[in-house]
Short mmCIF file of C-alpha atoms and ligand atoms in Angstrom, two decimals:
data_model
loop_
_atom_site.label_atom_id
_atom_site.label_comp_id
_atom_site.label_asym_id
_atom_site.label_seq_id
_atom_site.Cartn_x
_atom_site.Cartn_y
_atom_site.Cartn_z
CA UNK P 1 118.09 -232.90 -33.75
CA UNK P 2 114.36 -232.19 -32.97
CA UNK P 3 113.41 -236.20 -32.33
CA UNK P 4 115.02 -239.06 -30.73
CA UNK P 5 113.95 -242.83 -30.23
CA UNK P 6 115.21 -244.18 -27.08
CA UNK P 7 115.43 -247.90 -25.75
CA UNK P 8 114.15 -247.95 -21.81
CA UNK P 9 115.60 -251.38 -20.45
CA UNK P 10 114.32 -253.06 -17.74
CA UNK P 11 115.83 -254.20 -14.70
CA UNK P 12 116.62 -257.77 -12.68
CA UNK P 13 117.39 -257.83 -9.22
CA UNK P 14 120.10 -260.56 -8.99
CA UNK P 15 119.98 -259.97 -5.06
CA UNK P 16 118.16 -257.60 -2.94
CA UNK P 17 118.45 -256.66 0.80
CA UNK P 18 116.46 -254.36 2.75
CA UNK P 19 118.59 -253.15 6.26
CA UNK P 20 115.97 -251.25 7.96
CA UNK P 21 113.79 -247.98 7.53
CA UNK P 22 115.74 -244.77 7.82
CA UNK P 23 114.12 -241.95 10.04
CA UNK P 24 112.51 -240.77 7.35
CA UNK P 25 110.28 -243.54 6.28
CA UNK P 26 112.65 -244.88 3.15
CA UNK P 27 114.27 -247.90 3.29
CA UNK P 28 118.12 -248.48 3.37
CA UNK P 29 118.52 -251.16 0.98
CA UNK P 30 121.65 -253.61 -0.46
CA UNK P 31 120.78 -254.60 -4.29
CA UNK P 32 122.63 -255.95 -6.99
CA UNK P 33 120.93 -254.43 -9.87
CA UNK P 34 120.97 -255.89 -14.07
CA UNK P 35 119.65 -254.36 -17.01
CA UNK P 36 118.06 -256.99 -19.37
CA UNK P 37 117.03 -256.81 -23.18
CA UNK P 38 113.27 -255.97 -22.52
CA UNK P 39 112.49 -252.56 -23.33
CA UNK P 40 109.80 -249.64 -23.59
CA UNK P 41 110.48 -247.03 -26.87
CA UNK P 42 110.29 -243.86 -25.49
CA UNK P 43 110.17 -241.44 -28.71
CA UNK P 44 110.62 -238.04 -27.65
CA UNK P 45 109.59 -234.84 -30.38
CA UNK P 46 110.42 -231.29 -29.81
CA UNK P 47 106.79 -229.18 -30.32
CA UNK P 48 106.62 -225.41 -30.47
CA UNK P 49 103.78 -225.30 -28.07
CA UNK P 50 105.38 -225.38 -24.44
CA UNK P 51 103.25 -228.08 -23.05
CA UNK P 52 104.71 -231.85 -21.75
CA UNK P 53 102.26 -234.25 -23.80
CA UNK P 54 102.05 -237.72 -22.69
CA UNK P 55 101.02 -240.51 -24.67
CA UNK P 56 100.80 -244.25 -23.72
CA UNK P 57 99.75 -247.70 -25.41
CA UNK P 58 97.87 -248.56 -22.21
CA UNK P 59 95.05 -247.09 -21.39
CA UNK P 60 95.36 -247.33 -17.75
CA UNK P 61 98.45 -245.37 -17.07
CA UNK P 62 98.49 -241.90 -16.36
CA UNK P 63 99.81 -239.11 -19.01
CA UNK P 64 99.76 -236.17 -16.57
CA UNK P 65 102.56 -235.29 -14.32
CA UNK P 66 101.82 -239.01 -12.36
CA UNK P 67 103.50 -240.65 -15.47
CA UNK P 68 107.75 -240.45 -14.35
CA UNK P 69 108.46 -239.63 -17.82
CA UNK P 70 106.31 -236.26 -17.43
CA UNK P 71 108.24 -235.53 -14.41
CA UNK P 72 111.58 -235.86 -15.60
CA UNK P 73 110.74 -234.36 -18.66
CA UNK P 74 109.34 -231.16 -16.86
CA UNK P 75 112.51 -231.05 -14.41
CA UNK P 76 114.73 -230.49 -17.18
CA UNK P 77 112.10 -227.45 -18.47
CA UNK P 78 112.08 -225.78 -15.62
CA UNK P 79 116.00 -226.12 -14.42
CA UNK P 80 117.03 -225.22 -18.14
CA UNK P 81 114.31 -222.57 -18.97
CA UNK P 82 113.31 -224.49 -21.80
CA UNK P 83 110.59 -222.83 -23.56
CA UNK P 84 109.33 -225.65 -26.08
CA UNK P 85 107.92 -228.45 -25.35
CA UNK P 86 107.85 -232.05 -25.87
CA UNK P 87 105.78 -234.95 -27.28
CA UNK P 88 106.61 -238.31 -25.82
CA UNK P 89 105.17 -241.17 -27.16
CA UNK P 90 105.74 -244.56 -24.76
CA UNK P 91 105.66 -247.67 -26.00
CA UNK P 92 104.95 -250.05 -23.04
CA UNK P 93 106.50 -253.62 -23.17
CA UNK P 94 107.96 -254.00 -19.46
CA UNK P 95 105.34 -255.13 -16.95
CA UNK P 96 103.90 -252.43 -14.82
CA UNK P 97 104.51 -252.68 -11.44
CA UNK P 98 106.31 -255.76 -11.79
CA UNK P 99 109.71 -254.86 -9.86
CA UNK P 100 111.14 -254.33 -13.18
CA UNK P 101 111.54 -250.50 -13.07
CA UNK P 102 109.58 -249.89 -15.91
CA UNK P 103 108.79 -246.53 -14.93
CA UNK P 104 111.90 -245.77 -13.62
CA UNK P 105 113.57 -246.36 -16.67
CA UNK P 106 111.09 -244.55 -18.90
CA UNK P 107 112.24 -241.26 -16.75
CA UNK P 108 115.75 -242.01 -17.17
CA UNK P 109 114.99 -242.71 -21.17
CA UNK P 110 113.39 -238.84 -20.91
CA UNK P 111 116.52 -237.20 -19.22
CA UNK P 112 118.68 -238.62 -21.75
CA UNK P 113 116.32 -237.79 -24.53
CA UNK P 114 115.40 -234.40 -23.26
CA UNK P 115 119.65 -233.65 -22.84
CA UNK P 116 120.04 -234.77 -26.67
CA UNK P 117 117.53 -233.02 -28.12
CA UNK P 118 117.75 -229.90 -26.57
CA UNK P 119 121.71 -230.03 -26.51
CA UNK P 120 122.12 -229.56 -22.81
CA UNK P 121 125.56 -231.36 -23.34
CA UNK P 122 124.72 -232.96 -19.18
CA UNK P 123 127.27 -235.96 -18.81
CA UNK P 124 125.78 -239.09 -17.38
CA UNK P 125 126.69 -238.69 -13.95
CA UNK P 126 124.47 -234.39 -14.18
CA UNK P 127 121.66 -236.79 -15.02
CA UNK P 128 122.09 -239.25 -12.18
CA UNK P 129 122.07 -236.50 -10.02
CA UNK P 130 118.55 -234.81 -11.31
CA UNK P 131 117.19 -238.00 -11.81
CA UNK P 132 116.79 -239.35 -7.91
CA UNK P 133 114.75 -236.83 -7.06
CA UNK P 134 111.96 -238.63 -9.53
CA UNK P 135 112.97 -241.80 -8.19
CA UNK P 136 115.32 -243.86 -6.03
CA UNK P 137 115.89 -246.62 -9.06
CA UNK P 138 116.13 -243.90 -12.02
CA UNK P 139 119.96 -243.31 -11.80
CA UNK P 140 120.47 -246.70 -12.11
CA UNK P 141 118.33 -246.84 -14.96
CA UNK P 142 120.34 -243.94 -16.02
CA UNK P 143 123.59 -245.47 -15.83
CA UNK P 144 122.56 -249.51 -16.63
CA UNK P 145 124.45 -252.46 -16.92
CA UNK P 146 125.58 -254.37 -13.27
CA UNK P 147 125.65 -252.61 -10.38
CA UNK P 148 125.70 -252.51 -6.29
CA UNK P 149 122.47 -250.01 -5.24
CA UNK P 150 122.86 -248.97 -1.32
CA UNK P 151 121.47 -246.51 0.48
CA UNK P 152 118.18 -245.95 -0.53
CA UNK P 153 118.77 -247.55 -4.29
CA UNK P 154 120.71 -244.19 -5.69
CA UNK P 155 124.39 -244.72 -3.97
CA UNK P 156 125.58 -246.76 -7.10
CA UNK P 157 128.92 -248.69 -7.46
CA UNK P 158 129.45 -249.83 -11.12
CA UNK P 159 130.33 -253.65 -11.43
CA UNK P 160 131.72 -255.58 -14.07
CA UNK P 161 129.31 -256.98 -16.83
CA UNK P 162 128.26 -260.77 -15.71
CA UNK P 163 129.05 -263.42 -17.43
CA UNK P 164 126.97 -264.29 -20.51
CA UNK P 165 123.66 -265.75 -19.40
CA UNK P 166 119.99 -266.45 -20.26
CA UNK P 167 117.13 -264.92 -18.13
CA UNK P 168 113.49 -266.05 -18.53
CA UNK P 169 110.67 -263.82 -17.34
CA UNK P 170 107.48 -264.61 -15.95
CA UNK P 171 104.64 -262.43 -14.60
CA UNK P 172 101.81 -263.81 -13.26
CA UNK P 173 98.37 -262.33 -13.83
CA UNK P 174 98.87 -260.82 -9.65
CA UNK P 175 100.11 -257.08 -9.01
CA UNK P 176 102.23 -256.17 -6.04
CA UNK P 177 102.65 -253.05 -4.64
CA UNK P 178 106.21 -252.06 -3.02
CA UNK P 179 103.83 -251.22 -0.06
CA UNK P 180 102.68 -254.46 0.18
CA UNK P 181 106.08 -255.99 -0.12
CA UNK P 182 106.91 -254.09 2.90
CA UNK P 183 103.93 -254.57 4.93
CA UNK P 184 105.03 -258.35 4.19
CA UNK P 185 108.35 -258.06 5.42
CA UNK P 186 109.34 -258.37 8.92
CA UNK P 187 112.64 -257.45 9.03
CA UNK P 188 112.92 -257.98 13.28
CA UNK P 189 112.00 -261.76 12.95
CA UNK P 190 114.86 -263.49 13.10
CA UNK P 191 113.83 -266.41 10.65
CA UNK P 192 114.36 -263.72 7.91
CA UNK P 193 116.95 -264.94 5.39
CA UNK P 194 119.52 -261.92 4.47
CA UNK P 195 120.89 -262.59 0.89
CA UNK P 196 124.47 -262.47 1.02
CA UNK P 197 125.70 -259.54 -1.48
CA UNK P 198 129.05 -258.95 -0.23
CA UNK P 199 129.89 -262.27 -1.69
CA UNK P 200 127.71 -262.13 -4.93
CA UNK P 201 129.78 -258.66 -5.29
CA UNK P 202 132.97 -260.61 -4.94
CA UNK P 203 131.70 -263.83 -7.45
CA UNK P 204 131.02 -260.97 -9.89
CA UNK P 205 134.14 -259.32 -10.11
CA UNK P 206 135.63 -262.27 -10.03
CA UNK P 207 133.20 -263.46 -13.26
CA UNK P 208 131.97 -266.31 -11.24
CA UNK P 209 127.97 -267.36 -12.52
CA UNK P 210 128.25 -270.48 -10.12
CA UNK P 211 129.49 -267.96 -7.11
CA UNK P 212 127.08 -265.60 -8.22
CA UNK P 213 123.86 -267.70 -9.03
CA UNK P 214 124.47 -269.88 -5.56
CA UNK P 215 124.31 -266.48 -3.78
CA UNK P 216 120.71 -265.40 -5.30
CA UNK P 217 118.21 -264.18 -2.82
CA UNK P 218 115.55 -261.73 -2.64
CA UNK P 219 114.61 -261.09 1.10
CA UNK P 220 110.87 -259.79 0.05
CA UNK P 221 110.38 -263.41 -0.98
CA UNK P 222 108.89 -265.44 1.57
CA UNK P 223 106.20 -262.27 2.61
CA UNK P 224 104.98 -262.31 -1.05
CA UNK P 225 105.01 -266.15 -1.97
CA UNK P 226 103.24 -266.55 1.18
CA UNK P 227 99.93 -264.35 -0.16
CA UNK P 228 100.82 -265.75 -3.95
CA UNK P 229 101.77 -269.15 -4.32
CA UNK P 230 101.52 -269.22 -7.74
CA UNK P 231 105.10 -267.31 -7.71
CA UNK P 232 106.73 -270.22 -6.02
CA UNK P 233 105.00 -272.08 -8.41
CA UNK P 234 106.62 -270.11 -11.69
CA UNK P 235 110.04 -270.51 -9.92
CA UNK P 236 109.68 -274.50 -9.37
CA UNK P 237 108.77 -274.59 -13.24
CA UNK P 238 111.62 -272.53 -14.40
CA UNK P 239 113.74 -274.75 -12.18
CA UNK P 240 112.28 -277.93 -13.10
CA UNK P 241 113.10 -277.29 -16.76
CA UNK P 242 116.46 -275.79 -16.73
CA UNK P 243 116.84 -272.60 -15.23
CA UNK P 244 120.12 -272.53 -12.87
CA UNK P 245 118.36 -270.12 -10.63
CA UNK P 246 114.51 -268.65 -10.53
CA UNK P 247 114.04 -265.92 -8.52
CA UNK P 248 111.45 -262.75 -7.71
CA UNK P 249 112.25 -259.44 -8.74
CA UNK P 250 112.30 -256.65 -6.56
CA UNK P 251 109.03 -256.45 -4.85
CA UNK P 252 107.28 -258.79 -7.32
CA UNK P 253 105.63 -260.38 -8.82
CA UNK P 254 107.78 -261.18 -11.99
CA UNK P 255 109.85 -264.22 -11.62
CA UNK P 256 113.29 -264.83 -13.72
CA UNK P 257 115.20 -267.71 -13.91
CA UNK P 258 118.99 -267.39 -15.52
CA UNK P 259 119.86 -270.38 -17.88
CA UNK P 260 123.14 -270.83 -19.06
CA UNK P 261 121.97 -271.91 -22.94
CA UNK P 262 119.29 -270.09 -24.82
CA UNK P 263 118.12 -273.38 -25.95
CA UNK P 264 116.79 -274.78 -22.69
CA UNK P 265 115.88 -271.35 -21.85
CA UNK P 266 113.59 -270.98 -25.17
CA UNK P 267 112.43 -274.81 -24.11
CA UNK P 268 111.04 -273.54 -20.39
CA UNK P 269 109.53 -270.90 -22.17
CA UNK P 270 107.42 -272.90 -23.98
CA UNK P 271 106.73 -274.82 -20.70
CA UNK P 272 105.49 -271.74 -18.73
CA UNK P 273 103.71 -270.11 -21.62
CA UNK P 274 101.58 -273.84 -21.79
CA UNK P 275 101.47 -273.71 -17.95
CA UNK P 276 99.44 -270.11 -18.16
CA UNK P 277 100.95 -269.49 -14.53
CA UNK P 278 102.29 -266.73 -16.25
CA UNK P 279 100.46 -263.69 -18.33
CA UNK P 280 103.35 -262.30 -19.52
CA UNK P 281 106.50 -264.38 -20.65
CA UNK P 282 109.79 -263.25 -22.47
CA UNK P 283 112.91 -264.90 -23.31
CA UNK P 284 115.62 -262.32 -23.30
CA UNK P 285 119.57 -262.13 -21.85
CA UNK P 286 121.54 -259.86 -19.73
CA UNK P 287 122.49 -256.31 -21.25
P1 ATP O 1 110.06 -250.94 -9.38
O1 ATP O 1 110.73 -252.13 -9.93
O2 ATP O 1 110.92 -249.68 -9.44
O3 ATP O 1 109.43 -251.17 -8.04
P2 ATP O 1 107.62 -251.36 -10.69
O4 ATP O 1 107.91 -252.29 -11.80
O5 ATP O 1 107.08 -251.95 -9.44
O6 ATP O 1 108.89 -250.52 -10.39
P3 ATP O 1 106.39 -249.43 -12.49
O7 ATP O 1 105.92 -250.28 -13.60
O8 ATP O 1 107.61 -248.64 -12.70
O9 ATP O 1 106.54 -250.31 -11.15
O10 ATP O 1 105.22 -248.43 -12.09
C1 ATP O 1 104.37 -248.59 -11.02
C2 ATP O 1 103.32 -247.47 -10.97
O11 ATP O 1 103.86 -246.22 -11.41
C3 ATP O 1 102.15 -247.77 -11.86
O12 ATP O 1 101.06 -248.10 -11.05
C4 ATP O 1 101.89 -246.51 -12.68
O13 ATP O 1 100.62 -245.96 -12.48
C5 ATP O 1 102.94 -245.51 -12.27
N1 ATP O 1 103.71 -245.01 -13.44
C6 ATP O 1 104.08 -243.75 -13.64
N2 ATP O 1 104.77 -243.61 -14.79
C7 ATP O 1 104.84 -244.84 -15.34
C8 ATP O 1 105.43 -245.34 -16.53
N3 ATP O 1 106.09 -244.55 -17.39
N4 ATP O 1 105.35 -246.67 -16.76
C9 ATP O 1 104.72 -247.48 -15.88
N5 ATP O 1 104.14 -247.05 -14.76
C10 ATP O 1 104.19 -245.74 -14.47
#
């Protein structure tokens, strides 16, 4: 095999703690993580020449060793004294820095890719364990599907799939940093909400939506709604027309909202896309 065509899914956070910072500057964090049907195509080529080339649909991203898939890529080359290289040709859909993981999952799209092609014959769990050390969120994207993220994202317990739902996203024409979600979060006032994902961990294994959707929460919220309104704005139209539940996404600024029909789902997405509180809108499901 001297090509493969990969699928890099994006990610919802269904709920999302943060604890505290850890001594050395990360973040402990509680998250229930869920892969949705919105993807980059990461196509992935062997070459002769031993170089890492990088190429993007968006002009603004970087194709040097700042993109994660050139990273990932070149950890595998080095640990496995791999003395081709690779092409990699990314096909951007996801939002970038949305709180989606777009980036994260690209990487995890190039350790698979770069373990098939080169017939490494790594099992899922020898990538997890190269990929955190490109990024916290890049095992999960490794491993997909519904899952508990502690620590600082990478201590992953598996959960079962969720029950079938709908999930509408929204990104509005704002970019948030995960620095600035921080700086916006003050984790020693006491007015801070803390999601409760002990029990959203419980409604899920017990296939509960209603246990699951009443225990949505996303403790950057308030910090980030607070400098961009037009978030809360997103959520009150995805609520207004149908959604069960509209929430932010990890830092933000993407909104989803989980519907229980695609029908009223496909009918607020006509809403927002009217509204134009949102750039970006896509009507997709859980993975
Ligand atoms: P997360 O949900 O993990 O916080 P995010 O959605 O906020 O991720 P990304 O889209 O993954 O953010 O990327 C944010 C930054 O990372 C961008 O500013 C971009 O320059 C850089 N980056 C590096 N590689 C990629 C990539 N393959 N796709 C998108 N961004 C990338």
């Amino acid at each position: 095999m001297d090509e493969i065509s990969l699928k890099a899914l994006a990610k919802i956070n269904l709920g999302l703690d943060v604890l505290g910072k850890r001594e050395d500057g990360y973040h402990e964090v509680r998250m229930v993580m869920q892969t949705i049907h919105l993807y980059d195509r990461v196509e992935i080529k062997k070459t002769r020449s031993p170089h890492i080339h990088v190429e993007t649909n968006l002009y603004y991203l970087p194709v040097n060793e700042d993109n994660l898939v050139y990273r990932a890529a070149k950890l595998m080359k080095d640990e496995f004294q791999i003395k081709e290289g690779v092409r990699i040709v990314l096909q951007k859909f996801i939002p970038v820095a949305a709180g989606m993981a777009g980036g994260s999952s690209d990487a995890a799209a190039a350790f698979v890719g770069v373990n098939r092609i080169f017939g490494l014959g790594l099992s899922e769990e020898d990538l997890m364990k190269r990929a955190v050390k490109v990024g916290a969120d890049v095992p999960y994207c490794v491993m997909r599907g519904t899952a508990l993220a502690e620590g600082i994202g990478e201590k992953l317990t598996r959960l079962p799939r969720v029950p079938q739902c709908y999930v509408l996203v929204g990104k509005p024409g704002v970019n948030v940093s995960t620095k600035t979600a921080y700086e916006n979060l003050k984790l020693d006032d006491p007015a801070v909400v803390h999601p409760d994902i002990d029990g959203m961990v419980t409604a899920i294994r017990e296939g509960d939506l209603d246990g699951m959707i009443s225990r949505m929460g996303n403790v950057f919220e308030p910090g980030i709604i607070g400098k961009y309104p037009v978030i809360q704005e997103i959520k009150d139209l995805m609520e207004n027309h149908g959604a069960r539940k509209a929430m932010m996404s990890g830092s933000g600024p993407t909104v989803f909202g989980i519907f229980d029909s695609r029908e009223k789902m496909e009918q607020a997405a006509a809403v927002l896309r009217e509204s134009k509180l949102a750039k970006t809108v896509f009507a997709t499901e859980v993975f």
